[in-house]
């Protein structure tokens, strides 16, 4: 049986940051700033790429799980922040369907989901997503976001998933830009053909 141990994928310096957070983070903006800080710390400590994500209880702001991008470090192409956060939430709550958890859950992510994470959001059962930087911001930093539908927000909303974008976009984009400008590894760069 395949077991995904997401705890091993969260770098130690980020575990220390999570340990000092309050039990609940009531405001959406503060939740977003928390995941942006995760992405910033991931870059600062050289533990991964410039993306962070977390699953929260929507009503209470209780943190369920967190993830950062560890593609290069784990040698695993699907180790995106959203994938790690969703898998950790599923393990924590002992379910493959996050829509069954009450109160309702949301995914907060420092950037719009790429094509892979877009699909994972649908299959996870998450009912709400908040994102910071745009897909275009990630592409300007050199990352390939894949063939995601142009109307991706409407696609999710038709499935009953509430979507808010560009929350703290400037702060999230700054992490992407600083990573690129510092010569960070651009894994899966935009490819032609």
CSV table of C-alpha atoms in Angstrom, one decimal:
chain,number,residue,atom,x,y,z
A,1,UNK,CA,0.0,0.0,0.0
A,2,UNK,CA,1.3,3.5,-0.9
A,3,UNK,CA,1.5,5.8,2.0
A,4,UNK,CA,2.1,9.5,1.5
A,5,UNK,CA,4.0,10.9,4.5
A,6,UNK,CA,3.4,14.6,4.0
A,7,UNK,CA,5.0,15.4,7.4
A,8,UNK,CA,8.4,14.5,6.1
A,9,UNK,CA,7.9,16.9,3.2
A,10,UNK,CA,7.5,19.9,5.3
A,11,UNK,CA,10.9,21.3,6.0
A,12,UNK,CA,11.9,21.8,9.7
A,13,UNK,CA,12.3,25.6,9.6
A,14,UNK,CA,8.7,25.8,8.4
A,15,UNK,CA,7.5,23.4,11.1
A,16,UNK,CA,9.0,25.8,13.6
A,17,UNK,CA,7.1,28.8,12.0
A,18,UNK,CA,3.8,26.8,12.1
A,19,UNK,CA,4.4,25.9,15.8
A,20,UNK,CA,4.3,29.6,16.8
A,21,UNK,CA,1.1,30.5,14.9
A,22,UNK,CA,-2.1,31.2,16.9
A,23,UNK,CA,-4.6,28.3,17.1
A,24,UNK,CA,-7.0,30.1,14.8
A,25,UNK,CA,-6.4,32.8,12.1
A,26,UNK,CA,-9.8,34.5,11.7
A,27,UNK,CA,-9.2,36.9,8.8
A,28,UNK,CA,-8.8,35.7,5.2
A,29,UNK,CA,-6.1,38.2,4.6
A,30,UNK,CA,-4.1,37.0,7.6
A,31,UNK,CA,-4.5,33.4,6.4
A,32,UNK,CA,-3.1,34.4,3.0
A,33,UNK,CA,-0.2,36.3,4.6
A,34,UNK,CA,0.6,33.1,6.5
A,35,UNK,CA,0.9,31.0,3.4
A,36,UNK,CA,2.9,33.7,1.7
A,37,UNK,CA,5.2,33.7,4.7
A,38,UNK,CA,5.5,29.9,4.3
A,39,UNK,CA,6.6,30.4,0.7
A,40,UNK,CA,9.0,33.2,1.6
A,41,UNK,CA,10.6,31.1,4.4
A,42,UNK,CA,10.8,28.1,2.0
A,43,UNK,CA,12.9,30.2,-0.3
A,44,UNK,CA,14.9,31.9,2.4
A,45,UNK,CA,15.9,28.6,4.0
A,46,UNK,CA,16.7,27.0,0.6
A,47,UNK,CA,14.2,24.2,1.3
A,48,UNK,CA,12.0,24.6,-1.9
A,49,UNK,CA,10.2,26.7,-4.4
A,50,UNK,CA,8.3,29.9,-3.9
A,51,UNK,CA,4.9,28.5,-3.3
A,52,UNK,CA,2.9,27.9,0.0
A,53,UNK,CA,-0.5,26.6,0.8
A,54,UNK,CA,-2.7,25.6,3.7
A,55,UNK,CA,-6.0,24.1,4.5
A,56,UNK,CA,-8.1,26.0,7.1
A,57,UNK,CA,-11.6,25.6,8.6
A,58,UNK,CA,-13.4,28.4,6.8
A,59,UNK,CA,-15.6,29.4,9.8
A,60,UNK,CA,-13.1,29.2,12.6
A,61,UNK,CA,-9.8,29.8,10.9
A,62,UNK,CA,-8.3,26.7,12.5
A,63,UNK,CA,-5.2,25.5,10.6
A,64,UNK,CA,-5.6,21.8,9.5
A,65,UNK,CA,-2.5,21.4,7.3
A,66,UNK,CA,0.2,23.3,5.4
A,67,UNK,CA,2.4,22.6,2.5
A,68,UNK,CA,5.2,24.2,0.5
A,69,UNK,CA,6.7,23.4,-2.8
A,70,UNK,CA,9.4,20.7,-2.5
A,71,UNK,CA,9.6,19.5,-6.1
A,72,UNK,CA,13.4,19.7,-6.4
A,73,UNK,CA,14.3,18.6,-2.9
A,74,UNK,CA,11.9,15.6,-2.9
A,75,UNK,CA,12.7,14.7,-6.6
A,76,UNK,CA,8.9,14.5,-7.0
A,77,UNK,CA,7.2,16.5,-9.8
A,78,UNK,CA,3.8,16.6,-8.0
A,79,UNK,CA,5.2,17.9,-4.7
A,80,UNK,CA,3.5,21.3,-5.1
A,81,UNK,CA,2.4,23.3,-2.1
A,82,UNK,CA,-1.3,22.6,-2.8
A,83,UNK,CA,-0.8,18.9,-3.3
A,84,UNK,CA,1.1,18.6,0.0
A,85,UNK,CA,-1.4,20.7,2.0
A,86,UNK,CA,-4.4,18.7,0.6
A,87,UNK,CA,-2.8,15.3,1.2
A,88,UNK,CA,-1.8,16.3,4.7
A,89,UNK,CA,-5.4,17.5,5.4
A,90,UNK,CA,-6.7,14.2,4.1
A,91,UNK,CA,-4.3,12.2,6.4
A,92,UNK,CA,-5.0,14.5,9.4
A,93,UNK,CA,-8.8,14.1,9.0
A,94,UNK,CA,-8.6,10.5,7.8
A,95,UNK,CA,-10.7,11.0,4.7
A,96,UNK,CA,-10.1,11.2,0.9
A,97,UNK,CA,-13.1,13.6,0.6
A,98,UNK,CA,-12.6,16.9,2.4
A,99,UNK,CA,-16.2,17.9,1.7
A,100,UNK,CA,-17.3,15.6,4.4
A,101,UNK,CA,-15.5,17.6,7.2
A,102,UNK,CA,-17.7,20.0,9.2
A,103,UNK,CA,-17.1,22.9,9.5
A,104,UNK,CA,-16.3,23.4,5.8
A,105,UNK,CA,-12.7,23.7,4.6
A,106,UNK,CA,-10.8,26.1,2.4
A,107,UNK,CA,-7.5,25.9,0.6
A,108,UNK,CA,-5.4,29.1,0.8
A,109,UNK,CA,-2.6,29.2,-1.7
A,110,UNK,CA,0.1,31.8,-2.5
A,111,UNK,CA,-0.6,31.4,-6.3
A,112,UNK,CA,-3.4,30.3,-8.6
A,113,UNK,CA,-3.4,26.5,-9.0
A,114,UNK,CA,-1.5,25.1,-12.0
A,115,UNK,CA,-3.2,22.5,-14.2
A,116,UNK,CA,-2.3,19.6,-11.9
A,117,UNK,CA,-3.4,21.4,-8.7
A,118,UNK,CA,-6.6,22.6,-10.4
A,119,UNK,CA,-7.5,18.9,-10.8
A,120,UNK,CA,-6.5,18.0,-7.3
A,121,UNK,CA,-8.7,20.7,-5.9
A,122,UNK,CA,-11.7,19.2,-7.7
A,123,UNK,CA,-11.0,15.7,-6.5
A,124,UNK,CA,-10.1,16.7,-2.9
A,125,UNK,CA,-13.7,17.9,-2.1
A,126,UNK,CA,-12.5,21.3,-0.9
A,127,UNK,CA,-15.3,23.8,-1.1
A,128,UNK,CA,-13.4,27.1,-1.2
A,129,UNK,CA,-10.1,28.4,-2.5
A,130,UNK,CA,-8.3,31.7,-1.9
A,131,UNK,CA,-5.3,32.5,-4.1
A,132,UNK,CA,-2.7,35.2,-4.2
A,133,UNK,CA,-0.4,35.6,-7.2
A,134,UNK,CA,-1.9,34.9,-10.6
A,135,UNK,CA,-0.9,32.2,-13.0
A,136,UNK,CA,0.5,34.9,-15.2
A,137,UNK,CA,2.7,36.0,-12.3
A,138,UNK,CA,4.0,32.5,-11.9
A,139,UNK,CA,4.6,32.3,-15.7
A,140,UNK,CA,6.5,35.6,-15.7
A,141,UNK,CA,8.8,34.1,-13.0
A,142,UNK,CA,9.4,31.2,-15.5
A,143,UNK,CA,7.1,28.5,-14.3
A,144,UNK,CA,4.8,26.5,-16.6
A,145,UNK,CA,1.3,26.5,-15.3
A,146,UNK,CA,0.1,23.9,-17.8
A,147,UNK,CA,-3.0,23.7,-19.9
A,148,UNK,CA,-5.6,25.0,-17.4
A,149,UNK,CA,-9.0,26.1,-18.8
A,150,UNK,CA,-9.1,29.9,-19.4
A,151,UNK,CA,-12.3,30.0,-17.4
A,152,UNK,CA,-10.9,27.9,-14.5
A,153,UNK,CA,-12.6,29.9,-11.8
A,154,UNK,CA,-16.0,29.4,-13.5
A,155,UNK,CA,-15.2,25.7,-13.9
A,156,UNK,CA,-14.6,25.4,-10.1
A,157,UNK,CA,-17.6,27.6,-9.3
A,158,UNK,CA,-19.9,25.3,-11.4
A,159,UNK,CA,-18.7,22.5,-9.2
A,160,UNK,CA,-19.7,24.4,-6.0
A,161,UNK,CA,-16.3,25.6,-5.2
A,162,UNK,CA,-16.1,29.3,-4.1
A,163,UNK,CA,-13.0,31.1,-5.6
A,164,UNK,CA,-11.3,34.3,-4.6
A,165,UNK,CA,-8.2,35.4,-6.5
A,166,UNK,CA,-5.5,38.1,-6.2
A,167,UNK,CA,-5.8,38.3,-2.4
A,168,UNK,CA,-2.5,39.9,-1.3
A,169,UNK,CA,-1.3,39.5,-4.9
A,170,UNK,CA,1.6,42.0,-4.6
A,171,UNK,CA,3.1,40.2,-1.6
A,172,UNK,CA,2.8,36.8,-3.2
A,173,UNK,CA,4.2,38.1,-6.5
A,174,UNK,CA,7.2,39.6,-4.6
A,175,UNK,CA,8.2,36.1,-3.4
A,176,UNK,CA,8.0,34.7,-7.0
A,177,UNK,CA,10.1,37.7,-8.3
A,178,UNK,CA,12.7,37.4,-5.6
A,179,UNK,CA,13.1,33.7,-6.2
A,180,UNK,CA,13.6,34.2,-9.9
A,181,UNK,CA,15.9,37.2,-9.4
A,182,UNK,CA,18.1,35.2,-6.9
A,183,UNK,CA,18.5,32.4,-9.5
A,184,UNK,CA,16.2,29.9,-7.9
A,185,UNK,CA,15.7,26.7,-9.8
A,186,UNK,CA,12.8,27.0,-12.3
A,187,UNK,CA,11.7,23.4,-12.5
A,188,UNK,CA,9.3,22.4,-15.3
A,189,UNK,CA,9.9,25.7,-17.2
A,190,UNK,CA,7.6,26.7,-20.0
A,191,UNK,CA,8.2,24.3,-22.8
A,192,UNK,CA,7.5,24.7,-26.5
A,193,UNK,CA,5.7,21.9,-28.4
